[in-house]
Amino acid sequence: MPMNPELFDLHAEVELTHWWFVARRAILRRVLASVVPPGTDRVVIDVGCGTGANIAALASDYEVIGIDTTESAIDLARERFPAVPFVCGFAPGDLGPDAARADAFLLMDVLEHVPDDTAVLAPLVEQLSPGGVVLITVPADMRLWSEHDESFGHYRRYDATRLRAAFDGLPVRERLLSPFNARLYPVVRSIRFLSQLRGRAWGRSGSDLDVPAAPINGMLRRIFAGESGRLVDLVAGKGRPFRRGVSLMAVLERVG
């Protein structure tokens, strides 16, 4: 489903400061490092990179590439992060030989935008050598559905069963599958419930993306980013997944 084009400009405006984006990048870095140790000889490709902040945050630790099908998003990414290579097109085909070099593909809130998520995931898995990974995040829990999802062009929100269905039969081993943004779930669910009652989202362009006052923004960032340790432990086979969360994270390792 098409995303409201105004949201790319809004992303570019807020993603370097908004608590959700900043904390999610911190979590991404820790979880990725636990499965792909940093090194400039390791290649990480962000599929559906949007306006570029996620992959740019990894550029000091890996060789990185961002790819997205939306030209306006790629234009913004290139303008903001000129040292990072960005490609406008479809993965893996438009990546050329770089696709087969990937140690990790990132799909950060991408699969919910496509009608057939397996059709997006399977060709990426096929490109990986054994031991390579796909790191996935998706929005969770259809009870949280609101105008925010519609503005972003989501087809669905996920639960664990639905996400597993996307990679069922693919040659991968599940290293991690857990809800996250769990500690703030009650707050987000309350806000989404009120959004459903009023019939519209709280932020701009039909989204929930407004940066709170600095003290609140910092507090929310710390609460969310604090979940990274538990997710890293889960990758190592220790502990139990969060019971519920606003999002889901999966790490899939290519086998065979």
PDB file of C-alpha atoms in Angstrom:
ATOM      1  CA  MET A   1       0.000   0.000   0.000  1.00  0.00           C
ATOM      2  CA  PRO A   2       1.384   3.450  -0.818  1.00  0.00           C
ATOM      3  CA  MET A   3       2.787   5.421   2.096  1.00  0.00           C
ATOM      4  CA  ASN A   4       1.704   9.022   2.544  1.00  0.00           C
ATOM      5  CA  PRO A   5       4.592  10.807   0.729  1.00  0.00           C
ATOM      6  CA  GLU A   6       4.636  13.595   3.329  1.00  0.00           C
ATOM      7  CA  LEU A   7       5.851  11.027   5.840  1.00  0.00           C
ATOM      8  CA  PHE A   8       9.273  10.744   4.198  1.00  0.00           C
ATOM      9  CA  ASP A   9       9.866  14.437   4.885  1.00  0.00           C
ATOM     10  CA  LEU A  10       8.575  13.960   8.424  1.00  0.00           C
ATOM     11  CA  HIS A  11      10.866  10.938   8.908  1.00  0.00           C
ATOM     12  CA  ALA A  12      13.858  12.958   7.795  1.00  0.00           C
ATOM     13  CA  GLU A  13      12.878  15.735  10.178  1.00  0.00           C
ATOM     14  CA  VAL A  14      12.432  13.654  13.330  1.00  0.00           C
ATOM     15  CA  GLU A  15      14.345  10.373  13.016  1.00  0.00           C
ATOM     16  CA  LEU A  16      17.603  11.725  14.439  1.00  0.00           C
ATOM     17  CA  THR A  17      15.915  12.950  17.628  1.00  0.00           C
ATOM     18  CA  HIS A  18      12.584  11.162  18.214  1.00  0.00           C
ATOM     19  CA  TRP A  19      12.883   8.655  21.072  1.00  0.00           C
ATOM     20  CA  TRP A  20      11.494   5.718  19.076  1.00  0.00           C
ATOM     21  CA  PHE A  21      13.952   6.051  16.195  1.00  0.00           C
ATOM     22  CA  VAL A  22      16.970   6.741  18.413  1.00  0.00           C
ATOM     23  CA  ALA A  23      16.258   3.825  20.758  1.00  0.00           C
ATOM     24  CA  ARG A  24      15.499   1.431  17.921  1.00  0.00           C
ATOM     25  CA  ARG A  25      18.853   2.257  16.305  1.00  0.00           C
ATOM     26  CA  ALA A  26      20.623   1.582  19.610  1.00  0.00           C
ATOM     27  CA  ILE A  27      18.877  -1.786  19.847  1.00  0.00           C
ATOM     28  CA  LEU A  28      19.675  -2.552  16.209  1.00  0.00           C
ATOM     29  CA  ARG A  29      23.382  -1.910  16.733  1.00  0.00           C
ATOM     30  CA  ARG A  30      23.626  -4.197  19.757  1.00  0.00           C
ATOM     31  CA  VAL A  31      21.586  -7.046  18.308  1.00  0.00           C
ATOM     32  CA  LEU A  32      23.349  -6.886  14.937  1.00  0.00           C
ATOM     33  CA  ALA A  33      26.784  -6.862  16.590  1.00  0.00           C
ATOM     34  CA  SER A  34      25.828 -10.008  18.497  1.00  0.00           C
ATOM     35  CA  VAL A  35      25.352 -11.943  15.235  1.00  0.00           C
ATOM     36  CA  VAL A  36      27.629 -10.047  12.809  1.00  0.00           C
ATOM     37  CA  PRO A  37      30.671  -8.725  14.685  1.00  0.00           C
ATOM     38  CA  PRO A  38      31.627  -5.255  13.468  1.00  0.00           C
ATOM     39  CA  GLY A  39      34.286  -5.012  10.788  1.00  0.00           C
ATOM     40  CA  THR A  40      34.774  -2.966   7.657  1.00  0.00           C
ATOM     41  CA  ASP A  41      34.969  -6.232   5.699  1.00  0.00           C
ATOM     42  CA  ARG A  42      31.395  -7.109   6.770  1.00  0.00           C
ATOM     43  CA  VAL A  43      28.626  -5.940   4.437  1.00  0.00           C
ATOM     44  CA  VAL A  44      25.249  -4.820   5.799  1.00  0.00           C
ATOM     45  CA  ILE A  45      22.466  -3.868   3.378  1.00  0.00           C
ATOM     46  CA  ASP A  46      19.368  -2.017   4.563  1.00  0.00           C
ATOM     47  CA  VAL A  47      16.432  -2.999   2.336  1.00  0.00           C
ATOM     48  CA  GLY A  48      13.720  -0.351   2.466  1.00  0.00           C
ATOM     49  CA  CYS A  49      16.168   2.111   3.994  1.00  0.00           C
ATOM     50  CA  GLY A  50      13.816   5.086   3.750  1.00  0.00           C
ATOM     51  CA  THR A  51      15.596   8.341   4.494  1.00  0.00           C
ATOM     52  CA  GLY A  52      18.758   6.583   5.589  1.00  0.00           C
ATOM     53  CA  ALA A  53      19.372   7.102   9.299  1.00  0.00           C
ATOM     54  CA  ASN A  54      19.429   3.414  10.276  1.00  0.00           C
ATOM     55  CA  ILE A  55      22.110   2.343   7.828  1.00  0.00           C
ATOM     56  CA  ALA A  56      24.094   5.567   8.305  1.00  0.00           C
ATOM     57  CA  ALA A  57      24.311   4.772  12.030  1.00  0.00           C
ATOM     58  CA  LEU A  58      26.150   1.543  11.152  1.00  0.00           C
ATOM     59  CA  ALA A  59      28.619   3.077   8.698  1.00  0.00           C
ATOM     60  CA  SER A  60      31.445   3.342  11.236  1.00  0.00           C
ATOM     61  CA  ASP A  61      31.235  -0.389  12.011  1.00  0.00           C
ATOM     62  CA  TYR A  62      30.492  -2.055   8.651  1.00  0.00           C
ATOM     63  CA  GLU A  63      30.532  -1.581   4.908  1.00  0.00           C
ATOM     64  CA  VAL A  64      26.967  -0.408   4.344  1.00  0.00           C
ATOM     65  CA  ILE A  65      24.489   0.043   1.497  1.00  0.00           C
ATOM     66  CA  GLY A  66      20.935   1.374   1.610  1.00  0.00           C
ATOM     67  CA  ILE A  67      18.290   0.577  -0.985  1.00  0.00           C
ATOM     68  CA  ASP A  68      14.704   1.783  -1.336  1.00  0.00           C
ATOM     69  CA  THR A  69      12.135   1.851  -4.121  1.00  0.00           C
ATOM     70  CA  THR A  70      11.003   5.419  -3.392  1.00  0.00           C
ATOM     71  CA  GLU A  71      13.070   7.998  -5.248  1.00  0.00           C
ATOM     72  CA  SER A  72      12.177  10.890  -2.931  1.00  0.00           C
ATOM     73  CA  ALA A  73      13.347   8.896   0.097  1.00  0.00           C
ATOM     74  CA  ILE A  74      16.645   8.033  -1.580  1.00  0.00           C
ATOM     75  CA  ASP A  75      17.150  11.673  -2.583  1.00  0.00           C
ATOM     76  CA  LEU A  76      16.731  12.697   1.062  1.00  0.00           C
ATOM     77  CA  ALA A  77      19.057   9.912   2.223  1.00  0.00           C
ATOM     78  CA  ARG A  78      21.797  10.934  -0.219  1.00  0.00           C
ATOM     79  CA  GLU A  79      21.469  14.577   0.770  1.00  0.00           C
ATOM     80  CA  ARG A  80      21.682  13.830   4.495  1.00  0.00           C
ATOM     81  CA  PHE A  81      24.312  11.071   4.454  1.00  0.00           C
ATOM     82  CA  PRO A  82      26.547  11.668   1.409  1.00  0.00           C
ATOM     83  CA  ALA A  83      29.210   9.199   2.564  1.00  0.00           C
ATOM     84  CA  VAL A  84      26.763   6.271   2.456  1.00  0.00           C
ATOM     85  CA  PRO A  85      25.999   4.560  -0.888  1.00  0.00           C
ATOM     86  CA  PHE A  86      22.270   4.471  -1.625  1.00  0.00           C
ATOM     87  CA  VAL A  87      20.485   2.692  -4.469  1.00  0.00           C
ATOM     88  CA  CYS A  88      17.003   3.434  -5.780  1.00  0.00           C
ATOM     89  CA  GLY A  89      15.456   0.133  -6.809  1.00  0.00           C
ATOM     90  CA  PHE A  90      14.393  -3.323  -5.724  1.00  0.00           C
ATOM     91  CA  ALA A  91      16.461  -5.790  -3.710  1.00  0.00           C
ATOM     92  CA  PRO A  92      18.210  -7.978  -4.488  1.00  0.00           C
ATOM     93  CA  GLY A  93      18.056  -7.467  -8.267  1.00  0.00           C
ATOM     94  CA  ASP A  94      19.067  -3.802  -8.402  1.00  0.00           C
ATOM     95  CA  LEU A  95      21.973  -4.338  -5.998  1.00  0.00           C
ATOM     96  CA  GLY A  96      23.958  -6.204  -8.642  1.00  0.00           C
ATOM     97  CA  PRO A  97      26.905  -8.241  -7.316  1.00  0.00           C
ATOM     98  CA  ASP A  98      26.734  -6.494  -3.931  1.00  0.00           C
ATOM     99  CA  ALA A  99      23.702  -8.607  -2.999  1.00  0.00           C
ATOM    100  CA  ALA A 100      25.782 -11.786  -2.837  1.00  0.00           C
ATOM    101  CA  ARG A 101      28.373 -10.033  -0.632  1.00  0.00           C
ATOM    102  CA  ALA A 102      25.907  -9.318   2.161  1.00  0.00           C
ATOM    103  CA  ASP A 103      26.616 -10.631   5.639  1.00  0.00           C
ATOM    104  CA  ALA A 104      23.305  -9.155   6.792  1.00  0.00           C
ATOM    105  CA  PHE A 105      20.158  -7.781   5.245  1.00  0.00           C
ATOM    106  CA  LEU A 106      18.033  -5.439   7.341  1.00  0.00           C
ATOM    107  CA  LEU A 107      14.259  -5.227   6.890  1.00  0.00           C
ATOM    108  CA  MET A 108      13.368  -2.531   9.384  1.00  0.00           C
ATOM    109  CA  ASP A 109       9.592  -2.090   9.343  1.00  0.00           C
ATOM    110  CA  VAL A 110       9.336  -3.092   5.689  1.00  0.00           C
ATOM    111  CA  LEU A 111       7.364  -6.350   5.421  1.00  0.00           C
ATOM    112  CA  GLU A 112       4.115  -4.793   6.629  1.00  0.00           C
ATOM    113  CA  HIS A 113       4.159  -2.575   3.520  1.00  0.00           C
ATOM    114  CA  VAL A 114       3.945  -5.415   0.988  1.00  0.00           C
ATOM    115  CA  PRO A 115       1.084  -7.799   0.187  1.00  0.00           C
ATOM    116  CA  ASP A 116       3.382 -10.851  -0.055  1.00  0.00           C
ATOM    117  CA  ASP A 117       6.058 -10.698   2.617  1.00  0.00           C
ATOM    118  CA  THR A 118       7.559 -14.083   1.719  1.00  0.00           C
ATOM    119  CA  ALA A 119       8.138 -12.866  -1.842  1.00  0.00           C
ATOM    120  CA  VAL A 120      10.315 -10.058  -0.439  1.00  0.00           C
ATOM    121  CA  LEU A 121      12.132 -12.201   2.116  1.00  0.00           C
ATOM    122  CA  ALA A 122      12.897 -15.347   0.098  1.00  0.00           C
ATOM    123  CA  PRO A 123      15.170 -13.744  -2.564  1.00  0.00           C
ATOM    124  CA  LEU A 124      17.230 -12.072   0.161  1.00  0.00           C
ATOM    125  CA  VAL A 125      17.717 -15.353   2.017  1.00  0.00           C
ATOM    126  CA  GLU A 126      18.748 -16.962  -1.272  1.00  0.00           C
ATOM    127  CA  GLN A 127      21.565 -14.413  -1.670  1.00  0.00           C
ATOM    128  CA  LEU A 128      23.079 -15.115   1.746  1.00  0.00           C
ATOM    129  CA  SER A 129      25.890 -17.546   2.358  1.00  0.00           C
ATOM    130  CA  PRO A 130      25.429 -19.939   5.298  1.00  0.00           C
ATOM    131  CA  GLY A 131      25.804 -17.944   8.501  1.00  0.00           C
ATOM    132  CA  GLY A 132      24.504 -14.724   6.960  1.00  0.00           C
ATOM    133  CA  VAL A 133      21.489 -13.165   8.635  1.00  0.00           C
ATOM    134  CA  VAL A 134      18.329 -11.229   7.987  1.00  0.00           C
ATOM    135  CA  LEU A 135      17.306  -8.896  10.806  1.00  0.00           C
ATOM    136  CA  ILE A 136      13.611  -8.000  10.709  1.00  0.00           C
ATOM    137  CA  THR A 137      11.423  -5.603  12.647  1.00  0.00           C
ATOM    138  CA  VAL A 138       7.682  -5.245  12.103  1.00  0.00           C
ATOM    139  CA  PRO A 139       4.805  -3.566  13.957  1.00  0.00           C
ATOM    140  CA  ALA A 140       2.974  -5.941  16.293  1.00  0.00           C
ATOM    141  CA  ASP A 141      -0.546  -6.543  17.586  1.00  0.00           C
ATOM    142  CA  MET A 142      -3.570  -5.718  15.439  1.00  0.00           C
ATOM    143  CA  ARG A 143      -5.226  -4.233  18.532  1.00  0.00           C
ATOM    144  CA  LEU A 144      -2.885  -1.279  18.011  1.00  0.00           C
ATOM    145  CA  TRP A 145      -4.128  -0.640  14.470  1.00  0.00           C
ATOM    146  CA  SER A 146      -4.899   3.043  13.911  1.00  0.00           C
ATOM    147  CA  GLU A 147      -4.739   5.848  11.370  1.00  0.00           C
ATOM    148  CA  HIS A 148      -0.964   5.775  11.912  1.00  0.00           C
ATOM    149  CA  ASP A 149      -0.837   2.355  10.203  1.00  0.00           C
ATOM    150  CA  GLU A 150      -3.089   3.487   7.375  1.00  0.00           C
ATOM    151  CA  SER A 151      -1.010   6.608   6.715  1.00  0.00           C
ATOM    152  CA  PHE A 152       2.126   4.476   6.566  1.00  0.00           C
ATOM    153  CA  GLY A 153       0.535   2.096   4.068  1.00  0.00           C
ATOM    154  CA  HIS A 154       0.563  -0.970   6.300  1.00  0.00           C
ATOM    155  CA  TYR A 155      -1.193  -4.136   5.202  1.00  0.00           C
ATOM    156  CA  ARG A 156      -1.005  -5.675   8.657  1.00  0.00           C
ATOM    157  CA  ARG A 157       0.486  -5.737  12.118  1.00  0.00           C
ATOM    158  CA  TYR A 158       2.085  -9.029  13.146  1.00  0.00           C
ATOM    159  CA  ASP A 159       2.098 -11.620  15.859  1.00  0.00           C
ATOM    160  CA  ALA A 160       4.769 -14.319  16.160  1.00  0.00           C
ATOM    161  CA  THR A 161       2.706 -16.872  14.234  1.00  0.00           C
ATOM    162  CA  ARG A 162       2.126 -14.502  11.326  1.00  0.00           C
ATOM    163  CA  LEU A 163       5.793 -13.496  11.132  1.00  0.00           C
ATOM    164  CA  ARG A 164       6.941 -17.125  11.220  1.00  0.00           C
ATOM    165  CA  ALA A 165       4.601 -17.831   8.315  1.00  0.00           C
ATOM    166  CA  ALA A 166       6.624 -15.355   6.234  1.00  0.00           C
ATOM    167  CA  PHE A 167       9.770 -17.497   6.481  1.00  0.00           C
ATOM    168  CA  ASP A 168       8.183 -20.939   6.779  1.00  0.00           C
ATOM    169  CA  GLY A 169      10.032 -23.316   4.465  1.00  0.00           C
ATOM    170  CA  LEU A 170      12.995 -20.998   3.875  1.00  0.00           C
ATOM    171  CA  PRO A 171      16.505 -22.310   4.681  1.00  0.00           C
ATOM    172  CA  VAL A 172      16.908 -20.306   7.883  1.00  0.00           C
ATOM    173  CA  ARG A 173      17.371 -20.890  11.596  1.00  0.00           C
ATOM    174  CA  GLU A 174      15.472 -18.648  13.980  1.00  0.00           C
ATOM    175  CA  ARG A 175      18.029 -16.988  16.248  1.00  0.00           C
ATOM    176  CA  LEU A 176      15.551 -14.525  17.728  1.00  0.00           C
ATOM    177  CA  LEU A 177      11.853 -13.826  17.586  1.00  0.00           C
ATOM    178  CA  SER A 178      10.469 -11.609  20.310  1.00  0.00           C
ATOM    179  CA  PRO A 179       8.200  -8.663  20.883  1.00  0.00           C
ATOM    180  CA  PHE A 180      10.043  -5.489  21.818  1.00  0.00           C
ATOM    181  CA  ASN A 181       9.134  -1.959  22.819  1.00  0.00           C
ATOM    182  CA  ALA A 182       7.464  -3.965  25.556  1.00  0.00           C
ATOM    183  CA  ARG A 183       7.875  -1.676  28.555  1.00  0.00           C
ATOM    184  CA  LEU A 184       5.989   1.138  26.854  1.00  0.00           C
ATOM    185  CA  TYR A 185       3.286  -1.127  25.429  1.00  0.00           C
ATOM    186  CA  PRO A 186       0.605  -0.050  27.964  1.00  0.00           C
ATOM    187  CA  VAL A 187       1.228   3.619  27.151  1.00  0.00           C
ATOM    188  CA  VAL A 188       1.124   3.053  23.395  1.00  0.00           C
ATOM    189  CA  ARG A 189      -1.978   0.892  23.614  1.00  0.00           C
ATOM    190  CA  SER A 190      -3.786   3.596  25.585  1.00  0.00           C
ATOM    191  CA  ILE A 191      -2.814   6.243  23.021  1.00  0.00           C
ATOM    192  CA  ARG A 192      -3.880   4.038  20.124  1.00  0.00           C
ATOM    193  CA  PHE A 193      -7.202   3.262  21.839  1.00  0.00           C
ATOM    194  CA  LEU A 194      -7.887   6.980  22.169  1.00  0.00           C
ATOM    195  CA  SER A 195      -6.850   7.464  18.523  1.00  0.00           C
ATOM    196  CA  GLN A 196      -9.375   4.825  17.502  1.00  0.00           C
ATOM    197  CA  LEU A 197     -12.098   6.588  19.483  1.00  0.00           C
ATOM    198  CA  ARG A 198     -11.349  10.021  18.015  1.00  0.00           C
ATOM    199  CA  GLY A 199     -10.838   8.619  14.511  1.00  0.00           C
ATOM    200  CA  ARG A 200      -7.449  10.160  13.851  1.00  0.00           C
ATOM    201  CA  ALA A 201      -3.834  10.029  14.971  1.00  0.00           C
ATOM    202  CA  TRP A 202      -2.245  12.510  17.361  1.00  0.00           C
ATOM    203  CA  GLY A 203       0.671  13.693  15.238  1.00  0.00           C
ATOM    204  CA  ARG A 204       1.239  15.211  11.814  1.00  0.00           C
ATOM    205  CA  SER A 205       0.298  13.693   8.454  1.00  0.00           C
ATOM    206  CA  GLY A 206      -1.912  11.066  10.049  1.00  0.00           C
ATOM    207  CA  SER A 207       0.934   9.682  12.174  1.00  0.00           C
ATOM    208  CA  ASP A 208       1.970   9.547  15.821  1.00  0.00           C
ATOM    209  CA  LEU A 209       5.332  11.151  15.005  1.00  0.00           C
ATOM    210  CA  ASP A 210       5.766  14.257  17.086  1.00  0.00           C
ATOM    211  CA  VAL A 211       8.902  14.745  19.162  1.00  0.00           C
ATOM    212  CA  PRO A 212       7.918  15.204  22.824  1.00  0.00           C
ATOM    213  CA  ALA A 213       9.506  17.757  25.127  1.00  0.00           C
ATOM    214  CA  ALA A 214      13.176  16.954  25.709  1.00  0.00           C
ATOM    215  CA  PRO A 215      12.861  15.460  29.239  1.00  0.00           C
ATOM    216  CA  ILE A 216      10.020  13.159  28.164  1.00  0.00           C
ATOM    217  CA  ASN A 217      11.737  12.272  24.896  1.00  0.00           C
ATOM    218  CA  GLY A 218      14.897  11.321  26.782  1.00  0.00           C
ATOM    219  CA  MET A 219      13.013   9.260  29.344  1.00  0.00           C
ATOM    220  CA  LEU A 220      11.118   7.305  26.677  1.00  0.00           C
ATOM    221  CA  ARG A 221      14.342   6.725  24.736  1.00  0.00           C
ATOM    222  CA  ARG A 222      16.085   5.284  27.802  1.00  0.00           C
ATOM    223  CA  ILE A 223      13.152   3.020  28.662  1.00  0.00           C
ATOM    224  CA  PHE A 224      12.936   1.603  25.149  1.00  0.00           C
ATOM    225  CA  ALA A 225      16.693   1.305  24.529  1.00  0.00           C
ATOM    226  CA  GLY A 226      17.033  -0.505  27.852  1.00  0.00           C
ATOM    227  CA  GLU A 227      15.429  -3.572  26.274  1.00  0.00           C
ATOM    228  CA  SER A 228      18.520  -4.256  24.137  1.00  0.00           C
ATOM    229  CA  GLY A 229      20.285  -6.393  26.736  1.00  0.00           C
ATOM    230  CA  ARG A 230      17.416  -8.851  26.968  1.00  0.00           C
ATOM    231  CA  LEU A 231      17.222  -9.165  23.183  1.00  0.00           C
ATOM    232  CA  VAL A 232      20.967  -9.854  22.955  1.00  0.00           C
ATOM    233  CA  ASP A 233      20.578 -12.515  25.648  1.00  0.00           C
ATOM    234  CA  LEU A 234      17.794 -14.122  23.627  1.00  0.00           C
ATOM    235  CA  VAL A 235      20.065 -14.321  20.576  1.00  0.00           C
ATOM    236  CA  ALA A 236      22.540 -16.179  22.807  1.00  0.00           C
ATOM    237  CA  GLY A 237      19.815 -18.593  23.904  1.00  0.00           C
ATOM    238  CA  LYS A 238      19.329 -17.108  27.352  1.00  0.00           C
ATOM    239  CA  GLY A 239      16.103 -15.868  28.905  1.00  0.00           C
ATOM    240  CA  ARG A 240      12.560 -15.666  27.595  1.00  0.00           C
ATOM    241  CA  PRO A 241      10.999 -13.366  24.994  1.00  0.00           C
ATOM    242  CA  PHE A 242       8.976 -10.369  26.062  1.00  0.00           C
ATOM    243  CA  ARG A 243       5.320 -11.331  26.418  1.00  0.00           C
ATOM    244  CA  ARG A 244       4.026  -8.472  24.307  1.00  0.00           C
ATOM    245  CA  GLY A 245       5.301  -5.370  22.586  1.00  0.00           C
ATOM    246  CA  VAL A 246       4.535  -2.652  20.098  1.00  0.00           C
ATOM    247  CA  SER A 247       6.914  -4.315  17.597  1.00  0.00           C
ATOM    248  CA  LEU A 248       8.450  -7.707  16.821  1.00  0.00           C
ATOM    249  CA  MET A 249      12.092  -8.443  16.055  1.00  0.00           C
ATOM    250  CA  ALA A 250      13.446 -11.532  14.317  1.00  0.00           C
ATOM    251  CA  VAL A 251      16.966 -12.633  13.451  1.00  0.00           C
ATOM    252  CA  LEU A 252      17.129 -15.397  10.842  1.00  0.00           C
ATOM    253  CA  GLU A 253      20.391 -17.171  10.016  1.00  0.00           C
ATOM    254  CA  ARG A 254      20.901 -18.793   6.625  1.00  0.00           C
ATOM    255  CA  VAL A 255      21.579 -22.532   6.831  1.00  0.00           C
ATOM    256  CA  GLY A 256      22.398 -25.161   4.238  1.00  0.00           C
TER     257      GLY A 256
END
